[in-house]
Amino acid sequence: ANITMWNRRALLFIALFAFDSISSAFVTPNAHSTVYQRSKISSSRSLVVVESAKILPLAYTSASAALLIKATKATSKPELAVLLATSTLSLVNLGPRDNAQLASEKKAYKNTPPASSGKAKQERQAAKTWRSVVRIKIIGQLAGLLRMACAKGTKDVMRGAAIIMAANVAFFLCGGGWSKHDEDGKWVPMPSNVSSAVTTIDAILSASALLAASSPVGSMQHAISAGIFTAGAAMGTLEGLPKFIESIGGLFK
């Protein structure tokens, strides 16, 4: 009864995207299938690509709106700050970035045919890893956003925030750095020192949110931990702001 209309929409879009991701990840052509069956699978996968590009932005925008609405009912200043910071992060950074990465992994997977040796095999493995880690991260982030939107208290809000950053940590620990591809689907590994630094920062933010969740509301420890997460989320928003403004400007051209 406490779930708002925006919460329900966010849940719907997240569920649709999760189903879409799982289906596209496991649907592969059978070597013994007929030409007709292969054509049918190819058409289905093309539809999946189109639908994902529509569902994902809606999911993040809906989650952002749901958190903004929830912020109006926050019971403490730390909770209010975390909700507002995460709402803007979802809209300005997570949504545009993850949509671009989703398109990138599809191009990379399509442009790298199976290989058994040499550089071609490495490129294929990188594309497969990129495909997996991008989807893991997106589903994890959406799960965290949904947890925050449907939270019944401050502690659940903080736990949802921790899940979002934990998804980023999992992304890098599973190979998101070395398997990184650009917007054209070309393999451009991230330097290991940069990958390690980003992983460490996200781990600190996730731990801070968890610490805030386990601390008494109103305590100094709760306020400081929530403040650390809020600062990190704000930095992420500033990082994604230039591309977000560019994408908004493109709508009026």
CSV table of C-alpha atoms in Angstrom, one decimal:
chain,number,residue,atom,x,y,z
A,1,ALA,CA,0.0,0.0,0.0
A,2,ASN,CA,3.0,2.2,0.6
A,3,ILE,CA,4.4,1.7,-2.9
A,4,THR,CA,3.7,4.7,-5.1
A,5,MET,CA,2.7,4.6,-8.8
A,6,TRP,CA,6.3,5.5,-9.7
A,7,ASN,CA,7.5,2.6,-7.7
A,8,ARG,CA,5.3,0.2,-9.6
A,9,ARG,CA,6.4,1.6,-12.9
A,10,ALA,CA,10.0,1.3,-11.9
A,11,LEU,CA,9.4,-2.3,-10.9
A,12,LEU,CA,7.7,-3.0,-14.2
A,13,PHE,CA,10.6,-1.6,-16.3
A,14,ILE,CA,13.2,-3.3,-14.2
A,15,ALA,CA,11.4,-6.7,-14.6
A,16,LEU,CA,11.0,-6.2,-18.3
A,17,PHE,CA,14.7,-5.3,-18.7
A,18,ALA,CA,15.8,-8.3,-16.5
A,19,PHE,CA,13.7,-10.6,-18.6
A,20,ASP,CA,15.1,-9.1,-21.8
A,21,SER,CA,18.7,-9.4,-20.6
A,22,ILE,CA,18.3,-13.0,-19.5
A,23,SER,CA,16.6,-14.0,-22.7
A,24,SER,CA,19.1,-12.3,-25.0
A,25,ALA,CA,22.0,-13.7,-23.0
A,26,PHE,CA,20.9,-17.4,-23.2
A,27,VAL,CA,19.3,-17.5,-26.7
A,28,THR,CA,22.0,-18.8,-29.1
A,29,PRO,CA,21.6,-20.4,-32.5
A,30,ASN,CA,21.6,-24.2,-32.5
A,31,ALA,CA,24.2,-25.7,-35.0
A,32,HIS,CA,21.6,-28.3,-36.1
A,33,SER,CA,18.7,-25.8,-36.6
A,34,THR,CA,17.2,-25.0,-39.9
A,35,VAL,CA,17.7,-21.8,-41.9
A,36,TYR,CA,14.2,-20.8,-40.9
A,37,GLN,CA,14.8,-21.3,-37.2
A,38,ARG,CA,18.1,-19.3,-37.4
A,39,SER,CA,16.3,-16.5,-39.2
A,40,LYS,CA,13.6,-16.5,-36.5
A,41,ILE,CA,16.2,-16.3,-33.7
A,42,SER,CA,18.0,-13.5,-35.5
A,43,SER,CA,14.8,-11.5,-35.8
A,44,SER,CA,14.0,-12.1,-32.1
A,45,ARG,CA,17.4,-10.9,-31.0
A,46,SER,CA,17.0,-7.8,-33.2
A,47,LEU,CA,13.7,-7.1,-31.4
A,48,VAL,CA,15.4,-7.5,-28.1
A,49,VAL,CA,18.0,-4.9,-29.0
A,50,VAL,CA,15.4,-2.4,-29.8
A,51,GLU,CA,13.3,-3.0,-26.8
A,52,SER,CA,16.3,-2.8,-24.4
A,53,ALA,CA,17.2,0.6,-25.8
A,54,LYS,CA,13.7,1.8,-24.9
A,55,ILE,CA,13.2,0.1,-21.6
A,56,LEU,CA,16.5,1.0,-19.9
A,57,PRO,CA,16.2,4.8,-20.0
A,58,LEU,CA,12.6,4.5,-18.8
A,59,ALA,CA,13.7,2.3,-15.9
A,60,TYR,CA,16.3,4.7,-14.7
A,61,THR,CA,14.1,7.8,-15.2
A,62,SER,CA,11.3,6.1,-13.3
A,63,ALA,CA,13.6,5.1,-10.5
A,64,SER,CA,14.9,8.7,-10.3
A,65,ALA,CA,11.4,10.0,-10.1
A,66,ALA,CA,10.4,7.5,-7.5
A,67,LEU,CA,13.4,8.4,-5.3
A,68,LEU,CA,12.6,12.1,-5.7
A,69,ILE,CA,9.1,11.5,-4.5
A,70,LYS,CA,10.3,9.4,-1.6
A,71,ALA,CA,12.7,12.2,-0.6
A,72,THR,CA,9.7,14.4,0.2
A,73,LYS,CA,8.9,11.9,2.9
A,74,ALA,CA,12.4,11.4,4.3
A,75,THR,CA,12.5,11.3,8.1
A,76,SER,CA,16.1,12.6,8.5
A,77,LYS,CA,18.5,14.9,6.7
A,78,PRO,CA,21.0,12.1,5.9
A,79,GLU,CA,18.2,10.0,4.3
A,80,LEU,CA,17.0,13.1,2.3
A,81,ALA,CA,20.5,13.8,1.1
A,82,VAL,CA,21.1,10.1,0.0
A,83,LEU,CA,17.8,10.0,-1.8
A,84,LEU,CA,18.3,13.2,-3.7
A,85,ALA,CA,21.9,12.4,-4.6
A,86,THR,CA,21.0,8.9,-5.9
A,87,SER,CA,18.0,10.3,-7.8
A,88,THR,CA,20.2,12.7,-9.7
A,89,LEU,CA,22.9,10.1,-10.1
A,90,SER,CA,20.4,7.7,-11.7
A,91,LEU,CA,19.1,10.3,-14.1
A,92,VAL,CA,22.3,12.0,-15.1
A,93,ASN,CA,24.9,9.3,-14.9
A,94,LEU,CA,23.7,5.7,-14.5
A,95,GLY,CA,21.0,5.8,-17.1
A,96,PRO,CA,22.9,7.4,-20.0
A,97,ARG,CA,26.1,5.5,-19.2
A,98,ASP,CA,24.5,2.1,-18.9
A,99,ASN,CA,22.5,2.6,-22.0
A,100,ALA,CA,25.7,3.4,-23.9
A,101,GLN,CA,27.5,0.4,-22.4
A,102,LEU,CA,24.5,-1.9,-23.3
A,103,ALA,CA,24.8,-0.7,-26.9
A,104,SER,CA,28.5,-1.2,-26.8
A,105,GLU,CA,28.4,-4.7,-25.6
A,106,LYS,CA,25.9,-5.7,-28.3
A,107,LYS,CA,28.2,-4.2,-31.0
A,108,ALA,CA,31.3,-5.9,-29.5
A,109,TYR,CA,29.6,-9.3,-29.3
A,110,LYS,CA,28.2,-9.0,-32.8
A,111,ASN,CA,31.5,-7.8,-34.3
A,112,THR,CA,33.7,-10.6,-32.8
A,113,PRO,CA,33.0,-14.0,-34.2
A,114,PRO,CA,34.0,-17.2,-32.3
A,115,ALA,CA,37.7,-18.0,-32.5
A,116,SER,CA,40.0,-20.8,-31.2
A,117,SER,CA,43.4,-19.1,-30.9
A,118,GLY,CA,45.4,-16.0,-31.1
A,119,LYS,CA,44.3,-12.4,-30.8
A,120,ALA,CA,40.9,-13.2,-32.3
A,121,LYS,CA,40.2,-15.5,-29.3
A,122,GLN,CA,41.2,-12.8,-26.9
A,123,GLU,CA,39.0,-10.3,-28.5
A,124,ARG,CA,36.1,-12.7,-28.5
A,125,GLN,CA,36.6,-13.5,-24.8
A,126,ALA,CA,36.8,-9.8,-24.0
A,127,ALA,CA,33.5,-9.2,-25.8
A,128,LYS,CA,31.8,-12.0,-24.0
A,129,THR,CA,33.1,-10.8,-20.6
A,130,TRP,CA,32.0,-7.2,-21.4
A,131,ARG,CA,28.6,-8.5,-22.4
A,132,SER,CA,28.2,-10.3,-19.1
A,133,VAL,CA,29.6,-7.7,-16.7
A,134,VAL,CA,27.6,-4.9,-18.2
A,135,ARG,CA,24.3,-6.8,-17.7
A,136,ILE,CA,25.3,-7.9,-14.2
A,137,LYS,CA,26.0,-4.3,-13.2
A,138,ILE,CA,22.8,-2.9,-14.7
A,139,ILE,CA,20.6,-5.5,-13.0
A,140,GLY,CA,22.4,-4.9,-9.7
A,141,GLN,CA,22.0,-1.2,-9.9
A,142,LEU,CA,18.3,-1.4,-10.8
A,143,ALA,CA,17.8,-3.8,-7.9
A,144,GLY,CA,19.4,-1.3,-5.6
A,145,LEU,CA,17.3,1.6,-6.9
A,146,LEU,CA,14.2,-0.5,-6.5
A,147,ARG,CA,15.2,-1.4,-2.9
A,148,MET,CA,15.6,2.3,-2.1
A,149,ALA,CA,12.3,3.3,-3.8
A,150,CYS,CA,10.3,0.6,-1.9
A,151,ALA,CA,12.2,1.1,1.4
A,152,LYS,CA,10.1,1.2,4.5
A,153,GLY,CA,12.7,3.0,6.5
A,154,THR,CA,16.0,4.8,6.5
A,155,LYS,CA,18.0,1.6,6.9
A,156,ASP,CA,16.5,0.0,3.9
A,157,VAL,CA,17.3,3.2,1.9
A,158,MET,CA,20.9,2.9,2.9
A,159,ARG,CA,21.0,-0.8,2.1
A,160,GLY,CA,19.6,-0.1,-1.4
A,161,ALA,CA,22.3,2.5,-1.9
A,162,ALA,CA,25.0,-0.1,-0.9
A,163,ILE,CA,23.6,-2.5,-3.5
A,164,ILE,CA,24.1,0.1,-6.2
A,165,MET,CA,27.7,0.6,-5.5
A,166,ALA,CA,28.3,-3.1,-4.8
A,167,ALA,CA,27.1,-3.8,-8.4
A,168,ASN,CA,29.8,-1.4,-9.6
A,169,VAL,CA,32.4,-3.3,-7.5
A,170,ALA,CA,31.2,-6.6,-9.0
A,171,PHE,CA,31.4,-5.1,-12.5
A,172,PHE,CA,35.2,-4.4,-12.1
A,173,LEU,CA,36.0,-7.6,-10.1
A,174,CYS,CA,34.5,-9.7,-12.8
A,175,GLY,CA,36.5,-8.0,-15.6
A,176,GLY,CA,34.8,-4.8,-16.4
A,177,GLY,CA,38.1,-2.9,-16.6
A,178,TRP,CA,40.2,-5.1,-18.9
A,179,SER,CA,37.2,-6.0,-21.1
A,180,LYS,CA,36.0,-2.4,-21.6
A,181,HIS,CA,34.8,-1.5,-25.1
A,182,ASP,CA,34.1,1.9,-26.6
A,183,GLU,CA,30.8,3.1,-28.1
A,184,ASP,CA,31.7,1.5,-31.4
A,185,GLY,CA,32.2,-1.9,-29.8
A,186,LYS,CA,36.0,-1.7,-30.1
A,187,TRP,CA,38.1,-3.3,-27.3
A,188,VAL,CA,39.9,-0.5,-25.3
A,189,PRO,CA,41.0,-2.0,-21.9
A,190,MET,CA,41.0,0.4,-19.0
A,191,PRO,CA,44.4,0.8,-17.3
A,192,SER,CA,44.7,-1.5,-14.3
A,193,ASN,CA,45.6,1.3,-11.9
A,194,VAL,CA,42.5,3.3,-13.0
A,195,SER,CA,40.3,0.2,-12.7
A,196,SER,CA,41.7,-0.5,-9.2
A,197,ALA,CA,41.1,3.1,-8.1
A,198,VAL,CA,37.5,3.2,-9.2
A,199,THR,CA,36.8,-0.2,-7.6
A,200,THR,CA,38.3,1.0,-4.3
A,201,ILE,CA,36.2,4.2,-4.4
A,202,ASP,CA,33.0,2.2,-5.1
A,203,ALA,CA,33.8,-0.3,-2.4
A,204,ILE,CA,34.2,2.6,0.1
A,205,LEU,CA,30.9,4.1,-0.9
A,206,SER,CA,29.1,0.7,-0.6
A,207,ALA,CA,30.7,0.1,2.8
A,208,SER,CA,29.7,3.6,3.9
A,209,ALA,CA,26.1,3.0,3.0
A,210,LEU,CA,26.1,-0.3,4.9
A,211,LEU,CA,27.7,1.4,7.9
A,212,ALA,CA,25.0,4.1,7.8
A,213,ALA,CA,22.3,1.3,7.6
A,214,SER,CA,23.7,-0.4,10.7
A,215,SER,CA,24.1,2.8,12.7
A,216,PRO,CA,21.4,4.4,14.8
A,217,VAL,CA,19.6,7.1,12.9
A,218,GLY,CA,20.6,10.5,14.4
A,219,SER,CA,24.1,9.3,15.5
A,220,MET,CA,27.3,11.0,14.3
A,221,GLN,CA,28.4,7.7,12.6
A,222,HIS,CA,25.2,7.5,10.7
A,223,ALA,CA,25.5,11.1,9.5
A,224,ILE,CA,29.1,10.8,8.5
A,225,SER,CA,28.6,7.5,6.6
A,226,ALA,CA,25.6,8.8,4.8
A,227,GLY,CA,27.5,11.9,4.0
A,228,ILE,CA,30.4,10.0,2.4
A,229,PHE,CA,28.0,8.1,0.2
A,230,THR,CA,26.2,11.4,-0.7
A,231,ALA,CA,29.5,13.0,-1.7
A,232,GLY,CA,30.4,10.1,-3.9
A,233,ALA,CA,27.0,10.0,-5.6
A,234,ALA,CA,27.3,13.8,-6.2
A,235,MET,CA,30.7,13.4,-7.8
A,236,GLY,CA,29.3,10.7,-10.1
A,237,THR,CA,26.5,13.1,-11.1
A,238,LEU,CA,29.0,15.8,-12.0
A,239,GLU,CA,31.0,13.3,-14.0
A,240,GLY,CA,28.1,12.4,-16.1
A,241,LEU,CA,26.7,15.9,-16.4
A,242,PRO,CA,28.5,16.9,-19.7
A,243,LYS,CA,27.2,13.9,-21.7
A,244,PHE,CA,23.7,14.3,-20.1
A,245,ILE,CA,23.6,17.9,-21.2
A,246,GLU,CA,24.8,16.9,-24.7
A,247,SER,CA,22.2,14.3,-25.0
A,248,ILE,CA,19.4,16.7,-23.9
A,249,GLY,CA,20.7,19.2,-26.5
A,250,GLY,CA,20.6,16.6,-29.2
A,251,LEU,CA,16.8,16.3,-28.6
A,252,PHE,CA,16.3,19.8,-29.9
A,253,LYS,CA,18.4,19.5,-33.1
